[in-house]
């Protein structure tokens, strides 16, 4: 094999080389972009859960409150018992849990959406500490509250004010900007978890619909091994019942709709089609190349080149062209990915995960998590595409080896 001759031949036939490289590079770029988009939408589907430090959220739907007085549970989030939580924590793949209690409190002059949170748990609503715009976050062991800034402005509540909720008094120590805070399990008042549990335990209307004991909750936030999320979710259904609402990145991906949610099957099929087109382009170009160079190949054989020498020479030409096409395809994919990264995607948050009574302001408004589509080209994907491109060159060259063997110098040169 003569590498210098390979390079000279590709340069001499540069028009044919450029067409071949461009055609194959488009197929490679399409393959990369399809897979990058699939990864981007999956990453976007994780965002609502990721921003609250979880991979899975769990709640159990129940009966509608008999009357909207005092403290009641939303029908989308009723009691999860302590013994059920213990079983869930033992499921393979579960790395940690966060607990919360969401309660509607209908006092005579005001309605509250109360969320009881674990102050120091990084899994769950404690991430709200990053969105306190005035005052401070909750302190350990104190009966105090945070209030949503918009709600506070509406009712003239300030940091330092004392409020009464379900017959209990709490000082307001900080305000939370809900417009920037996570959209899952939103509330207008945030209390320490034990205070919210105490409100639930002491509420007769709540107990009559969904018995609740100290240590129980009605929202779980779970950190899990990414490879075991699906199996863990199935195991939770077995513990909590098939009606349990278990939100995972897959469930959010489905909410995006079939237009946006690129399924694994679609991505695989489209990628295979892109690669098939790329192989056909490479094969057609190289086959045409050999037909045009029949005389040249005949001369090579006449002056002593063996079948193996000729095959290796043309195989190297094919591999170099496909390698260049792979590099160009990666470059095209990077440019396209940069353009796509400016797109925004709105991920709908199910009402069950942010249950505001429909008759309160904002109760009927669909909440969305809006973010820029995180399109990126992973290094492994780029490397695989480049390797695939070289492999296409090798396969194409090998398939054309038979055709080369049929070229006989005497027959080719007879017509010259």
GROMACS .gro file of C-alpha atoms in nm:
model
  416
    1UNK     CA    1   0.000   0.000   0.000
    2UNK     CA    2   0.134   0.341  -0.102
    3UNK     CA    3  -0.004   0.615   0.129
    4UNK     CA    4   0.145   0.893  -0.084
    5UNK     CA    5  -0.036   0.754  -0.388
    6UNK     CA    6  -0.362   0.736  -0.188
    7UNK     CA    7  -0.344   1.104  -0.093
    8UNK     CA    8  -0.251   1.210  -0.447
    9UNK     CA    9  -0.539   1.012  -0.594
   10UNK     CA   10  -0.791   1.167  -0.354
   11UNK     CA   11  -0.659   1.513  -0.435
   12UNK     CA   12  -0.650   1.449  -0.810
   13UNK     CA   13  -1.012   1.328  -0.801
   14UNK     CA   14  -1.107   1.602  -0.551
   15UNK     CA   15  -1.450   1.672  -0.703
   16UNK     CA   16  -1.550   1.311  -0.660
   17UNK     CA   17  -1.388   1.301  -0.315
   18UNK     CA   18  -1.573   1.615  -0.197
   19UNK     CA   19  -1.911   1.478  -0.314
   20UNK     CA   20  -1.844   1.147  -0.141
   21UNK     CA   21  -1.734   1.311   0.183
   22UNK     CA   22  -2.028   1.554   0.188
   23UNK     CA   23  -2.285   1.283   0.124
   24UNK     CA   24  -2.154   1.058   0.397
   25UNK     CA   25  -2.103   1.346   0.643
   26UNK     CA   26  -2.472   1.438   0.620
   27UNK     CA   27  -2.567   1.084   0.718
   28UNK     CA   28  -2.319   1.091   1.009
   29UNK     CA   29  -2.444   1.435   1.122
   30UNK     CA   30  -2.806   1.315   1.110
   31UNK     CA   31  -2.715   1.012   1.320
   32UNK     CA   32  -2.544   1.231   1.584
   33UNK     CA   33  -2.821   1.495   1.596
   34UNK     CA   34  -3.100   1.236   1.634
   35UNK     CA   35  -2.925   1.073   1.927
   36UNK     CA   36  -2.825   1.408   2.081
   37UNK     CA   37  -3.189   1.525   2.060
   38UNK     CA   38  -3.308   1.206   2.224
   39UNK     CA   39  -3.060   1.259   2.509
   40UNK     CA   40  -3.158   1.628   2.533
   41UNK     CA   41  -3.529   1.557   2.571
   42UNK     CA   42  -3.456   1.292   2.831
   43UNK     CA   43  -3.242   1.539   3.023
   44UNK     CA   44  -3.517   1.803   2.993
   45UNK     CA   45  -3.772   1.553   3.126
   46UNK     CA   46  -3.554   1.509   3.435
   47UNK     CA   47  -3.546   1.884   3.505
   48UNK     CA   48  -3.867   1.918   3.715
   49UNK     CA   49  -3.748   1.639   3.944
   50UNK     CA   50  -3.381   1.732   3.934
   51UNK     CA   51  -3.447   2.088   4.051
   52UNK     CA   52  -3.599   1.951   4.371
   53UNK     CA   53  -3.313   1.705   4.421
   54UNK     CA   54  -3.510   1.391   4.334
   55UNK     CA   55  -3.544   1.128   4.062
   56UNK     CA   56  -3.891   1.005   4.163
   57UNK     CA   57  -4.187   1.159   4.343
   58UNK     CA   58  -4.454   0.947   4.509
   59UNK     CA   59  -4.806   1.028   4.622
   60UNK     CA   60  -5.129   0.837   4.672
   61UNK     CA   61  -5.466   0.965   4.548
   62UNK     CA   62  -5.765   0.927   4.774
   63UNK     CA   63  -6.117   1.048   4.840
   64UNK     CA   64  -6.231   1.405   4.793
   65UNK     CA   65  -6.256   1.595   5.126
   66UNK     CA   66  -6.610   1.578   5.263
   67UNK     CA   67  -6.607   1.947   5.348
   68UNK     CA   68  -6.357   2.226   5.293
   69UNK     CA   69  -6.318   2.340   5.652
   70UNK     CA   70  -6.008   2.329   5.867
   71UNK     CA   71  -5.713   2.121   5.748
   72UNK     CA   72  -5.771   1.866   5.470
   73UNK     CA   73  -5.560   1.670   5.224
   74UNK     CA   74  -5.592   1.730   4.847
   75UNK     CA   75  -5.755   1.423   4.693
   76UNK     CA   76  -5.435   1.372   4.491
   77UNK     CA   77  -5.213   1.332   4.799
   78UNK     CA   78  -5.339   1.135   5.099
   79UNK     CA   79  -5.159   0.941   5.370
   80UNK     CA   80  -4.843   0.739   5.306
   81UNK     CA   81  -4.782   0.543   5.625
   82UNK     CA   82  -4.448   0.525   5.804
   83UNK     CA   83  -4.423   0.147   5.758
   84UNK     CA   84  -4.473   0.191   5.382
   85UNK     CA   85  -4.190   0.445   5.374
   86UNK     CA   86  -3.963   0.197   5.552
   87UNK     CA   87  -4.040  -0.068   5.288
   88UNK     CA   88  -3.976   0.178   5.004
   89UNK     CA   89  -3.637   0.275   5.150
   90UNK     CA   90  -3.533  -0.092   5.129
   91UNK     CA   91  -3.606  -0.125   4.755
   92UNK     CA   92  -3.289  -0.193   4.552
   93UNK     CA   93  -3.169   0.124   4.378
   94UNK     CA   94  -3.318   0.368   4.632
   95UNK     CA   95  -3.039   0.603   4.745
   96UNK     CA   96  -3.235   0.836   4.972
   97UNK     CA   97  -3.578   0.977   5.052
   98UNK     CA   98  -3.725   1.316   5.133
   99UNK     CA   99  -4.061   1.361   5.305
  100UNK     CA  100  -4.323   1.634   5.297
  101UNK     CA  101  -4.680   1.698   5.406
  102UNK     CA  102  -4.908   1.905   5.182
  103UNK     CA  103  -5.225   2.034   5.349
  104UNK     CA  104  -5.505   2.267   5.250
  105UNK     CA  105  -5.613   2.476   5.548
  106UNK     CA  106  -5.944   2.658   5.525
  107UNK     CA  107  -5.959   2.905   5.814
  108UNK     CA  108  -6.262   3.135   5.855
  109UNK     CA  109  -6.099   3.432   5.680
  110UNK     CA  110  -5.823   3.280   5.467
  111UNK     CA  111  -5.723   2.967   5.278
  112UNK     CA  112  -5.368   2.834   5.302
  113UNK     CA  113  -5.173   2.583   5.096
  114UNK     CA  114  -4.928   2.453   5.356
  115UNK     CA  115  -4.621   2.243   5.281
  116UNK     CA  116  -4.431   2.085   5.568
  117UNK     CA  117  -4.068   2.029   5.474
  118UNK     CA  118  -3.753   1.868   5.615
  119UNK     CA  119  -3.520   2.156   5.685
  120UNK     CA  120  -3.183   1.984   5.623
  121UNK     CA  121  -3.268   1.715   5.366
  122UNK     CA  122  -3.115   1.792   5.022
  123UNK     CA  123  -3.381   1.564   4.868
  124UNK     CA  124  -3.707   1.755   4.847
  125UNK     CA  125  -3.840   2.106   4.909
  126UNK     CA  126  -3.556   2.212   5.143
  127UNK     CA  127  -3.393   2.334   4.821
  128UNK     CA  128  -3.619   2.639   4.872
  129UNK     CA  129  -3.345   2.790   5.088
  130UNK     CA  130  -3.187   2.907   4.761
  131UNK     CA  131  -3.500   3.109   4.674
  132UNK     CA  132  -3.546   3.305   4.997
  133UNK     CA  133  -3.551   3.669   4.885
  134UNK     CA  134  -3.611   3.834   5.221
  135UNK     CA  135  -3.547   3.724   5.578
  136UNK     CA  136  -3.399   3.379   5.635
  137UNK     CA  137  -3.468   3.009   5.600
  138UNK     CA  138  -3.624   2.794   5.873
  139UNK     CA  139  -3.408   2.719   6.176
  140UNK     CA  140  -3.390   2.379   6.341
  141UNK     CA  141  -3.636   2.313   6.623
  142UNK     CA  142  -3.832   2.636   6.587
  143UNK     CA  143  -4.204   2.678   6.510
  144UNK     CA  144  -4.182   2.934   6.232
  145UNK     CA  145  -4.285   2.976   5.869
  146UNK     CA  146  -4.180   3.091   5.524
  147UNK     CA  147  -4.434   3.261   5.300
  148UNK     CA  148  -4.456   3.288   4.922
  149UNK     CA  149  -4.374   3.647   4.820
  150UNK     CA  150  -4.673   3.700   4.589
  151UNK     CA  151  -4.916   3.567   4.849
  152UNK     CA  152  -4.758   3.786   5.118
  153UNK     CA  153  -4.795   4.095   4.900
  154UNK     CA  154  -5.160   4.012   4.825
  155UNK     CA  155  -5.252   3.998   5.195
  156UNK     CA  156  -5.005   4.251   5.332
  157UNK     CA  157  -4.799   3.996   5.526
  158UNK     CA  158  -4.440   4.087   5.602
  159UNK     CA  159  -4.132   3.924   5.752
  160UNK     CA  160  -4.181   3.947   6.129
  161UNK     CA  161  -4.561   3.916   6.106
  162UNK     CA  162  -4.740   3.649   6.307
  163UNK     CA  163  -5.002   3.438   6.133
  164UNK     CA  164  -5.259   3.190   6.255
  165UNK     CA  165  -5.301   2.860   6.070
  166UNK     CA  166  -5.542   2.591   6.193
  167UNK     CA  167  -5.540   2.748   6.538
  168UNK     CA  168  -5.160   2.760   6.558
  169UNK     CA  169  -4.948   3.075   6.555
  170UNK     CA  170  -4.629   3.107   6.347
  171UNK     CA  171  -4.390   3.400   6.297
  172UNK     CA  172  -4.294   3.468   5.934
  173UNK     CA  173  -3.914   3.456   5.910
  174UNK     CA  174  -3.864   3.465   5.534
  175UNK     CA  175  -4.019   3.508   5.189
  176UNK     CA  176  -3.981   3.266   4.896
  177UNK     CA  177  -3.988   3.371   4.530
  178UNK     CA  178  -4.222   3.109   4.379
  179UNK     CA  179  -4.154   3.231   4.025
  180UNK     CA  180  -3.799   3.095   4.053
  181UNK     CA  181  -3.866   2.808   4.293
  182UNK     CA  182  -3.932   2.447   4.184
  183UNK     CA  183  -4.280   2.398   4.038
  184UNK     CA  184  -4.340   2.063   4.208
  185UNK     CA  185  -4.542   2.077   4.531
  186UNK     CA  186  -4.580   2.456   4.533
  187UNK     CA  187  -4.743   2.620   4.834
  188UNK     CA  188  -4.798   2.963   4.982
  189UNK     CA  189  -4.682   2.872   5.331
  190UNK     CA  190  -4.388   2.650   5.430
  191UNK     CA  191  -4.358   2.500   5.778
  192UNK     CA  192  -4.121   2.253   5.947
  193UNK     CA  193  -4.237   1.898   5.870
  194UNK     CA  194  -4.333   1.822   6.231
  195UNK     CA  195  -4.559   2.130   6.248
  196UNK     CA  196  -4.745   2.027   5.931
  197UNK     CA  197  -4.776   1.671   6.063
  198UNK     CA  198  -4.921   1.805   6.390
  199UNK     CA  199  -5.181   2.008   6.195
  200UNK     CA  200  -5.279   1.696   5.999
  201UNK     CA  201  -5.299   1.474   6.310
  202UNK     CA  202  -5.525   1.721   6.494
  203UNK     CA  203  -5.768   1.776   6.202
  204UNK     CA  204  -6.092   1.579   6.238
  205UNK     CA  205  -6.208   1.647   5.877
  206UNK     CA  206  -5.872   1.515   5.749
  207UNK     CA  207  -5.873   1.209   5.976
  208UNK     CA  208  -6.226   1.115   5.870
  209UNK     CA  209  -6.114   1.089   5.506
  210UNK     CA  210  -5.752   0.973   5.538
  211UNK     CA  211  -5.634   0.850   5.882
  212UNK     CA  212  -5.297   1.010   5.959
  213UNK     CA  213  -5.054   0.925   6.239
  214UNK     CA  214  -4.738   1.105   6.362
  215UNK     CA  215  -4.455   1.007   6.127
  216UNK     CA  216  -4.683   0.966   5.825
  217UNK     CA  217  -4.654   1.194   5.519
  218UNK     CA  218  -4.835   1.239   5.189
  219UNK     CA  219  -4.544   1.329   4.958
  220UNK     CA  220  -4.220   1.140   4.901
  221UNK     CA  221  -3.917   1.261   4.705
  222UNK     CA  222  -3.676   0.983   4.614
  223UNK     CA  223  -3.317   0.974   4.491
  224UNK     CA  224  -3.251   0.658   4.291
  225UNK     CA  225  -2.996   0.481   4.078
  226UNK     CA  226  -3.065   0.594   3.720
  227UNK     CA  227  -3.043   0.237   3.592
  228UNK     CA  228  -3.304   0.111   3.840
  229UNK     CA  229  -3.569   0.385   3.833
  230UNK     CA  230  -3.820   0.181   3.633
  231UNK     CA  231  -3.786  -0.132   3.850
  232UNK     CA  232  -3.798   0.078   4.167
  233UNK     CA  233  -4.116   0.252   4.052
  234UNK     CA  234  -4.278  -0.087   3.985
  235UNK     CA  235  -4.180  -0.207   4.332
  236UNK     CA  236  -4.337   0.104   4.487
  237UNK     CA  237  -4.662   0.030   4.305
  238UNK     CA  238  -4.656  -0.309   4.473
  239UNK     CA  239  -4.623  -0.145   4.815
  240UNK     CA  240  -4.863   0.150   4.772
  241UNK     CA  241  -5.110  -0.001   4.526
  242UNK     CA  242  -5.156   0.042   4.153
  243UNK     CA  243  -5.336   0.376   4.197
  244UNK     CA  244  -5.026   0.540   4.345
  245UNK     CA  245  -4.896   0.833   4.139
  246UNK     CA  246  -4.524   0.773   4.082
  247UNK     CA  247  -4.359   1.042   3.871
  248UNK     CA  248  -4.033   0.957   3.694
  249UNK     CA  249  -3.838   1.117   3.408
  250UNK     CA  250  -4.018   0.872   3.176
  251UNK     CA  251  -4.359   1.001   3.284
  252UNK     CA  252  -4.252   1.361   3.219
  253UNK     CA  253  -4.115   1.257   2.880
  254UNK     CA  254  -4.460   1.123   2.791
  255UNK     CA  255  -4.617   1.457   2.892
  256UNK     CA  256  -4.410   1.628   2.623
  257UNK     CA  257  -4.612   1.440   2.361
  258UNK     CA  258  -4.510   1.220   2.071
  259UNK     CA  259  -4.390   1.518   1.865
  260UNK     CA  260  -4.116   1.600   2.113
  261UNK     CA  261  -4.049   1.279   2.301
  262UNK     CA  262  -3.807   1.092   2.078
  263UNK     CA  263  -3.850   0.734   2.192
  264UNK     CA  264  -3.563   0.488   2.189
  265UNK     CA  265  -3.732   0.287   1.914
  266UNK     CA  266  -3.781   0.590   1.690
  267UNK     CA  267  -3.425   0.711   1.748
  268UNK     CA  268  -3.287   0.364   1.675
  269UNK     CA  269  -3.494   0.330   1.356
  270UNK     CA  270  -3.405   0.678   1.232
  271UNK     CA  271  -3.037   0.623   1.313
  272UNK     CA  272  -3.034   0.294   1.123
  273UNK     CA  273  -3.195   0.464   0.822
  274UNK     CA  274  -2.936   0.746   0.837
  275UNK     CA  275  -2.653   0.492   0.849
  276UNK     CA  276  -2.803   0.286   0.566
  277UNK     CA  277  -2.821   0.598   0.350
  278UNK     CA  278  -2.461   0.682   0.441
  279UNK     CA  279  -2.345   0.330   0.349
  280UNK     CA  280  -2.532   0.340   0.017
  281UNK     CA  281  -2.380   0.679  -0.067
  282UNK     CA  282  -2.031   0.554   0.016
  283UNK     CA  283  -2.082   0.228  -0.175
  284UNK     CA  284  -2.224   0.401  -0.482
  285UNK     CA  285  -1.941   0.655  -0.487
  286UNK     CA  286  -1.669   0.394  -0.447
  287UNK     CA  287  -1.830   0.161  -0.701
  288UNK     CA  288  -1.838   0.447  -0.950
  289UNK     CA  289  -1.480   0.525  -0.860
  290UNK     CA  290  -1.371   0.171  -0.946
  291UNK     CA  291  -1.563   0.169  -1.276
  292UNK     CA  292  -1.396   0.494  -1.378
  293UNK     CA  293  -1.056   0.360  -1.278
  294UNK     CA  294  -1.086   0.020  -1.447
  295UNK     CA  295  -0.800   0.106  -1.685
  296UNK     CA  296  -0.582   0.228  -1.399
  297UNK     CA  297  -0.649  -0.089  -1.202
  298UNK     CA  298  -0.573  -0.297  -1.511
  299UNK     CA  299  -0.236  -0.119  -1.553
  300UNK     CA  300  -0.158  -0.176  -1.182
  301UNK     CA  301  -0.214  -0.547  -1.222
  302UNK     CA  302  -0.021  -0.555  -1.549
  303UNK     CA  303   0.290  -0.404  -1.387
  304UNK     CA  304   0.287  -0.647  -1.098
  305UNK     CA  305   0.039  -0.524  -0.838
  306UNK     CA  306  -0.131  -0.820  -0.674
  307UNK     CA  307  -0.501  -0.847  -0.604
  308UNK     CA  308  -0.429  -0.778  -0.236
  309UNK     CA  309  -0.216  -0.470  -0.318
  310UNK     CA  310  -0.495  -0.314  -0.528
  311UNK     CA  311  -0.764  -0.400  -0.275
  312UNK     CA  312  -0.566  -0.250   0.015
  313UNK     CA  313  -0.493   0.065  -0.188
  314UNK     CA  314  -0.861   0.127  -0.264
  315UNK     CA  315  -0.964   0.020   0.086
  316UNK     CA  316  -0.736   0.288   0.233
  317UNK     CA  317  -0.885   0.548   0.000
  318UNK     CA  318  -1.233   0.450   0.119
  319UNK     CA  319  -1.135   0.461   0.486
  320UNK     CA  320  -0.967   0.803   0.453
  321UNK     CA  321  -1.272   0.947   0.276
  322UNK     CA  322  -1.505   0.810   0.542
  323UNK     CA  323  -1.278   0.934   0.820
  324UNK     CA  324  -1.289   1.284   0.672
  325UNK     CA  325  -1.667   1.250   0.635
  326UNK     CA  326  -1.693   1.151   1.001
  327UNK     CA  327  -1.498   1.458   1.113
  328UNK     CA  328  -1.709   1.684   0.892
  329UNK     CA  329  -2.028   1.516   1.016
  330UNK     CA  330  -1.927   1.583   1.378
  331UNK     CA  331  -1.856   1.947   1.294
  332UNK     CA  332  -2.195   1.985   1.124
  333UNK     CA  333  -2.367   1.820   1.422
  334UNK     CA  334  -2.194   2.057   1.667
  335UNK     CA  335  -2.312   2.361   1.469
  336UNK     CA  336  -2.669   2.228   1.446
  337UNK     CA  337  -2.669   2.135   1.816
  338UNK     CA  338  -2.559   2.488   1.905
  339UNK     CA  339  -2.853   2.627   1.707
  340UNK     CA  340  -3.100   2.382   1.864
  341UNK     CA  341  -2.979   2.470   2.214
  342UNK     CA  342  -3.158   2.807   2.182
  343UNK     CA  343  -3.494   2.628   2.160
  344UNK     CA  344  -3.711   2.627   2.470
  345UNK     CA  345  -3.931   2.343   2.587
  346UNK     CA  346  -4.230   2.370   2.822
  347UNK     CA  347  -4.272   2.066   3.044
  348UNK     CA  348  -4.624   2.051   3.192
  349UNK     CA  349  -4.641   1.988   3.565
  350UNK     CA  350  -4.940   1.760   3.645
  351UNK     CA  351  -5.197   1.920   3.873
  352UNK     CA  352  -5.154   1.626   4.112
  353UNK     CA  353  -4.797   1.741   4.181
  354UNK     CA  354  -4.891   2.105   4.252
  355UNK     CA  355  -5.253   2.077   4.366
  356UNK     CA  356  -5.400   2.423   4.414
  357UNK     CA  357  -5.777   2.433   4.476
  358UNK     CA  358  -5.944   2.533   4.149
  359UNK     CA  359  -6.147   2.807   4.316
  360UNK     CA  360  -5.834   2.987   4.446
  361UNK     CA  361  -5.630   3.230   4.230
  362UNK     CA  362  -5.410   3.025   3.996
  363UNK     CA  363  -5.592   2.702   4.076
  364UNK     CA  364  -5.693   2.637   3.716
  365UNK     CA  365  -5.368   2.753   3.555
  366UNK     CA  366  -5.145   2.487   3.402
  367UNK     CA  367  -4.795   2.508   3.547
  368UNK     CA  368  -4.492   2.453   3.325
  369UNK     CA  369  -4.123   2.410   3.376
  370UNK     CA  370  -3.968   2.615   3.093
  371UNK     CA  371  -3.606   2.561   3.000
  372UNK     CA  372  -3.370   2.576   2.706
  373UNK     CA  373  -3.330   2.241   2.537
  374UNK     CA  374  -2.999   2.101   2.670
  375UNK     CA  375  -2.867   1.979   2.334
  376UNK     CA  376  -2.506   1.868   2.359
  377UNK     CA  377  -2.280   1.630   2.169
  378UNK     CA  378  -2.134   1.382   2.420
  379UNK     CA  379  -1.774   1.286   2.353
  380UNK     CA  380  -1.867   0.916   2.350
  381UNK     CA  381  -2.135   0.978   2.085
  382UNK     CA  382  -1.891   1.174   1.865
  383UNK     CA  383  -1.623   0.905   1.903
  384UNK     CA  384  -1.873   0.631   1.820
  385UNK     CA  385  -1.991   0.820   1.511
  386UNK     CA  386  -1.631   0.864   1.391
  387UNK     CA  387  -1.558   0.495   1.449
  388UNK     CA  388  -1.878   0.405   1.267
  389UNK     CA  389  -1.777   0.624   0.975
  390UNK     CA  390  -1.440   0.450   0.947
  391UNK     CA  391  -1.614   0.114   0.975
  392UNK     CA  392  -1.842   0.209   0.687
  393UNK     CA  393  -1.532   0.287   0.482
  394UNK     CA  394  -1.382  -0.050   0.569
  395UNK     CA  395  -1.702  -0.241   0.490
  396UNK     CA  396  -1.745  -0.056   0.161
  397UNK     CA  397  -1.388  -0.126   0.056
  398UNK     CA  398  -1.418  -0.492   0.152
  399UNK     CA  399  -1.745  -0.537  -0.039
  400UNK     CA  400  -1.585  -0.390  -0.350
  401UNK     CA  401  -1.293  -0.631  -0.327
  402UNK     CA  402  -1.485  -0.892  -0.529
  403UNK     CA  403  -1.556  -0.642  -0.803
  404UNK     CA  404  -1.187  -0.555  -0.824
  405UNK     CA  405  -1.090  -0.920  -0.859
  406UNK     CA  406  -1.300  -0.946  -1.177
  407UNK     CA  407  -1.098  -0.677  -1.355
  408UNK     CA  408  -0.853  -0.848  -1.595
  409UNK     CA  409  -0.567  -0.641  -1.742
  410UNK     CA  410  -0.590  -0.809  -2.085
  411UNK     CA  411  -0.961  -0.722  -2.126
  412UNK     CA  412  -0.928  -0.366  -1.998
  413UNK     CA  413  -0.618  -0.278  -2.202
  414UNK     CA  414  -0.745  -0.445  -2.521
  415UNK     CA  415  -0.976  -0.149  -2.584
  416UNK     CA  416  -0.713   0.119  -2.521
   0.00000   0.00000   0.00000
